[in-house]
Amino acid sequence: DSLALTLGARYNYTKIKALDVDPDPTDAYPFFGFTDTFSAVVGSARLSYDWNGKVNLICGVSQGFRAPNIDDTTSFKGVSSSSVDVPATGLKPEESVNYEVGAKMRAGGTAIEGFYYYTRLRNLIQRVPTTYQGQMYADPPLNTLRYHKKENFAKGMIHGVEISARRRLGREWSVFGNFTWTEGKGDI
């Protein structure tokens, strides 16, 4: 029997420098370039207990961080046949905290793993309808191309179960299977 603790940390730094963003600098609606920086220290901790050399019990917690990217902040583009994205400055980074608990078992030619995970999300970035240059649509009077931009919304969560099994059939063959169930909710 043995107990192991694994700790980790990472520093994230992202800089967006968008100097030439406006697709039509001659119109009456200028969109000026900008520079923005995002940084965070994220960590993880994982506890593993090896019970009798055949079963490992595992639990852990970890943090996540995703800075807004150039597409999130500066897009002037058609996204589908019915929408056009416009820039969105002032976005916050997406952040998450993930918890997991599970077990791994190996005996003979059989290996089985099962985990439950729960992730809390904050400042998720989503596309929302907006106006641009005082208009809701990019193609008046047809009104088929709706303007959208990215924005942060409150909170979310994802949780689920992952199970896998493998059985060796001789030296060169094995059979395996996986099951995954995931559910998520936003703006909770």
GROMACS .gro file of C-alpha atoms in nm:
model
  188
    1ASP     CA    1   0.000   0.000   0.000
    2SER     CA    2   0.128   0.347  -0.085
    3LEU     CA    3  -0.003   0.700  -0.097
    4ALA     CA    4   0.120   0.960  -0.347
    5LEU     CA    5   0.046   1.331  -0.373
    6THR     CA    6   0.119   1.508  -0.702
    7LEU     CA    7   0.114   1.889  -0.710
    8GLY     CA    8   0.142   2.111  -1.014
    9ALA     CA    9   0.135   2.478  -1.105
   10ARG     CA   10   0.146   2.674  -1.429
   11TYR     CA   11   0.172   3.042  -1.512
   12ASN     CA   12  -0.035   3.155  -1.812
   13TYR     CA   13   0.031   3.480  -1.996
   14THR     CA   14  -0.148   3.591  -2.311
   15LYS     CA   15  -0.112   3.919  -2.496
   16ILE     CA   16  -0.344   4.030  -2.775
   17LYS     CA   17  -0.207   4.305  -2.994
   18ALA     CA   18  -0.453   4.387  -3.271
   19LEU     CA   19  -0.345   4.694  -3.464
   20ASP     CA   20  -0.535   4.662  -3.793
   21VAL     CA   21  -0.889   4.550  -3.710
   22ASP     CA   22  -1.136   4.781  -3.888
   23PRO     CA   23  -1.245   4.629  -4.223
   24ASP     CA   24  -1.345   4.973  -4.357
   25PRO     CA   25  -1.145   5.256  -4.195
   26THR     CA   26  -1.312   5.509  -4.430
   27ASP     CA   27  -1.663   5.465  -4.287
   28ALA     CA   28  -1.814   5.668  -4.005
   29TYR     CA   29  -1.774   5.386  -3.753
   30PRO     CA   30  -1.407   5.336  -3.671
   31PHE     CA   31  -1.292   5.037  -3.473
   32PHE     CA   32  -0.949   5.111  -3.335
   33GLY     CA   33  -0.682   4.854  -3.269
   34PHE     CA   34  -0.607   4.757  -2.911
   35THR     CA   35  -0.371   4.565  -2.686
   36ASP     CA   36  -0.482   4.352  -2.393
   37THR     CA   37  -0.302   4.110  -2.160
   38PHE     CA   38  -0.428   3.825  -1.945
   39SER     CA   39  -0.242   3.619  -1.688
   40ALA     CA   40  -0.312   3.363  -1.418
   41VAL     CA   41  -0.144   3.102  -1.203
   42VAL     CA   42  -0.334   2.773  -1.203
   43GLY     CA   43  -0.268   2.469  -0.992
   44SER     CA   44  -0.352   2.105  -0.951
   45ALA     CA   45  -0.338   1.843  -0.676
   46ARG     CA   46  -0.390   1.471  -0.716
   47LEU     CA   47  -0.395   1.206  -0.445
   48SER     CA   48  -0.343   0.842  -0.544
   49TYR     CA   49  -0.364   0.543  -0.312
   50ASP     CA   50  -0.222   0.215  -0.441
   51TRP     CA   51  -0.418  -0.050  -0.259
   52ASN     CA   52  -0.265  -0.401  -0.281
   53GLY     CA   53  -0.088  -0.338  -0.616
   54LYS     CA   54  -0.405  -0.403  -0.815
   55VAL     CA   55  -0.636  -0.114  -0.728
   56ASN     CA   56  -0.556   0.259  -0.738
   57LEU     CA   57  -0.798   0.505  -0.576
   58ILE     CA   58  -0.758   0.856  -0.715
   59CYS     CA   59  -0.899   1.199  -0.637
   60GLY     CA   60  -0.792   1.537  -0.763
   61VAL     CA   61  -0.864   1.902  -0.812
   62SER     CA   62  -0.730   2.129  -1.087
   63GLN     CA   63  -0.782   2.479  -1.222
   64GLY     CA   64  -0.820   2.593  -1.582
   65PHE     CA   65  -0.777   2.926  -1.760
   66ARG     CA   66  -0.854   3.032  -2.118
   67ALA     CA   67  -0.782   3.387  -2.225
   68PRO     CA   68  -0.997   3.545  -2.497
   69ASN     CA   69  -0.827   3.491  -2.831
   70ILE     CA   70  -0.792   3.708  -3.140
   71ASP     CA   71  -1.106   3.552  -3.293
   72ASP     CA   72  -1.312   3.625  -2.979
   73THR     CA   73  -1.206   3.990  -2.968
   74THR     CA   74  -1.153   4.115  -3.326
   75SER     CA   75  -1.373   3.912  -3.561
   76PHE     CA   76  -1.544   4.077  -3.854
   77LYS     CA   77  -1.668   3.762  -4.028
   78GLY     CA   78  -1.963   3.563  -4.148
   79VAL     CA   79  -2.018   3.269  -3.914
   80SER     CA   80  -2.315   3.100  -4.077
   81SER     CA   81  -2.569   3.176  -4.345
   82SER     CA   82  -2.759   3.391  -4.096
   83SER     CA   83  -2.502   3.573  -3.881
   84VAL     CA   84  -2.195   3.798  -3.884
   85ASP     CA   85  -1.957   3.836  -3.590
   86VAL     CA   86  -1.826   4.180  -3.489
   87PRO     CA   87  -1.544   4.260  -3.242
   88ALA     CA   88  -1.590   4.236  -2.866
   89THR     CA   89  -1.326   4.399  -2.651
   90GLY     CA   90  -1.334   4.389  -2.272
   91LEU     CA   91  -1.382   4.012  -2.244
   92LYS     CA   92  -1.262   3.835  -1.928
   93PRO     CA   93  -1.076   3.502  -1.927
   94GLU     CA   94  -1.275   3.183  -1.883
   95GLU     CA   95  -1.188   3.003  -1.559
   96SER     CA   96  -1.265   2.654  -1.430
   97VAL     CA   97  -1.214   2.429  -1.129
   98ASN     CA   98  -1.232   2.055  -1.191
   99TYR     CA   99  -1.285   1.784  -0.929
  100GLU     CA  100  -1.249   1.412  -1.002
  101VAL     CA  101  -1.267   1.088  -0.811
  102GLY     CA  102  -1.221   0.737  -0.940
  103ALA     CA  103  -1.045   0.406  -0.941
  104LYS     CA  104  -0.821   0.196  -1.165
  105MET     CA  105  -0.805  -0.182  -1.132
  106ARG     CA  106  -0.565  -0.428  -1.298
  107ALA     CA  107  -0.579  -0.803  -1.246
  108GLY     CA  108  -0.446  -1.066  -1.482
  109GLY     CA  109  -0.531  -0.954  -1.834
  110THR     CA  110  -0.813  -0.722  -1.728
  111ALA     CA  111  -0.801  -0.347  -1.667
  112ILE     CA  112  -1.101  -0.138  -1.557
  113GLU     CA  113  -1.116   0.236  -1.485
  114GLY     CA  114  -1.405   0.451  -1.363
  115PHE     CA  115  -1.417   0.823  -1.284
  116TYR     CA  116  -1.671   1.086  -1.189
  117TYR     CA  117  -1.586   1.450  -1.260
  118TYR     CA  118  -1.745   1.783  -1.181
  119THR     CA  119  -1.628   2.113  -1.333
  120ARG     CA  120  -1.734   2.462  -1.224
  121LEU     CA  121  -1.701   2.725  -1.497
  122ARG     CA  122  -1.691   3.104  -1.469
  123ASN     CA  123  -1.690   3.386  -1.726
  124LEU     CA  124  -1.771   3.156  -2.016
  125ILE     CA  125  -1.764   3.327  -2.355
  126GLN     CA  126  -2.072   3.297  -2.575
  127ARG     CA  127  -2.206   3.456  -2.894
  128VAL     CA  128  -2.502   3.691  -2.844
  129PRO     CA  129  -2.705   3.909  -3.080
  130THR     CA  130  -2.589   4.272  -3.090
  131THR     CA  131  -2.603   4.587  -3.297
  132TYR     CA  132  -2.323   4.736  -3.505
  133GLN     CA  133  -2.323   5.086  -3.650
  134GLY     CA  134  -2.675   5.123  -3.510
  135GLN     CA  135  -2.802   4.824  -3.710
  136MET     CA  136  -2.921   4.479  -3.602
  137TYR     CA  137  -2.856   4.327  -3.946
  138ALA     CA  138  -2.561   4.339  -4.183
  139ASP     CA  139  -2.784   4.330  -4.493
  140PRO     CA  140  -3.076   4.574  -4.466
  141PRO     CA  141  -3.345   4.564  -4.601
  142LEU     CA  142  -3.330   4.182  -4.635
  143ASN     CA  143  -3.249   4.139  -4.263
  144THR     CA  144  -3.110   3.785  -4.296
  145LEU     CA  145  -2.758   3.839  -4.152
  146ARG     CA  146  -2.787   3.918  -3.777
  147TYR     CA  147  -2.491   4.080  -3.601
  148HIS     CA  148  -2.339   3.884  -3.309
  149LYS     CA  149  -2.053   3.945  -3.067
  150LYS     CA  150  -1.888   3.749  -2.791
  151GLU     CA  151  -1.956   3.823  -2.424
  152ASN     CA  152  -1.898   3.663  -2.087
  153PHE     CA  153  -2.193   3.514  -1.907
  154ALA     CA  154  -2.227   3.416  -1.544
  155LYS     CA  155  -2.143   3.055  -1.458
  156GLY     CA  156  -2.174   2.699  -1.575
  157MET     CA  157  -2.102   2.341  -1.479
  158ILE     CA  158  -2.017   2.014  -1.647
  159HIS     CA  159  -2.024   1.676  -1.477
  160GLY     CA  160  -2.003   1.322  -1.597
  161VAL     CA  161  -1.881   0.967  -1.573
  162GLU     CA  162  -1.614   0.785  -1.772
  163ILE     CA  163  -1.572   0.408  -1.759
  164SER     CA  164  -1.335   0.194  -1.964
  165ALA     CA  165  -1.242  -0.172  -1.968
  166ARG     CA  166  -0.983  -0.378  -2.155
  167ARG     CA  167  -0.930  -0.754  -2.165
  168ARG     CA  168  -0.623  -0.914  -2.322
  169LEU     CA  169  -0.692  -1.211  -2.546
  170GLY     CA  170  -0.355  -1.373  -2.579
  171ARG     CA  171  -0.032  -1.190  -2.661
  172GLU     CA  172  -0.143  -0.982  -2.960
  173TRP     CA  173  -0.517  -0.927  -2.924
  174SER     CA  174  -0.737  -0.739  -2.682
  175VAL     CA  175  -1.093  -0.622  -2.662
  176PHE     CA  176  -1.188  -0.291  -2.502
  177GLY     CA  177  -1.480  -0.059  -2.451
  178ASN     CA  178  -1.553   0.291  -2.322
  179PHE     CA  179  -1.860   0.460  -2.180
  180THR     CA  180  -1.890   0.834  -2.128
  181TRP     CA  181  -2.183   1.036  -1.997
  182THR     CA  182  -2.159   1.416  -1.978
  183GLU     CA  183  -2.410   1.685  -1.883
  184GLY     CA  184  -2.357   2.060  -1.871
  185LYS     CA  185  -2.553   2.371  -1.779
  186GLY     CA  186  -2.478   2.733  -1.840
  187ASP     CA  187  -2.573   3.053  -1.661
  188ILE     CA  188  -2.646   2.881  -1.329
   0.00000   0.00000   0.00000
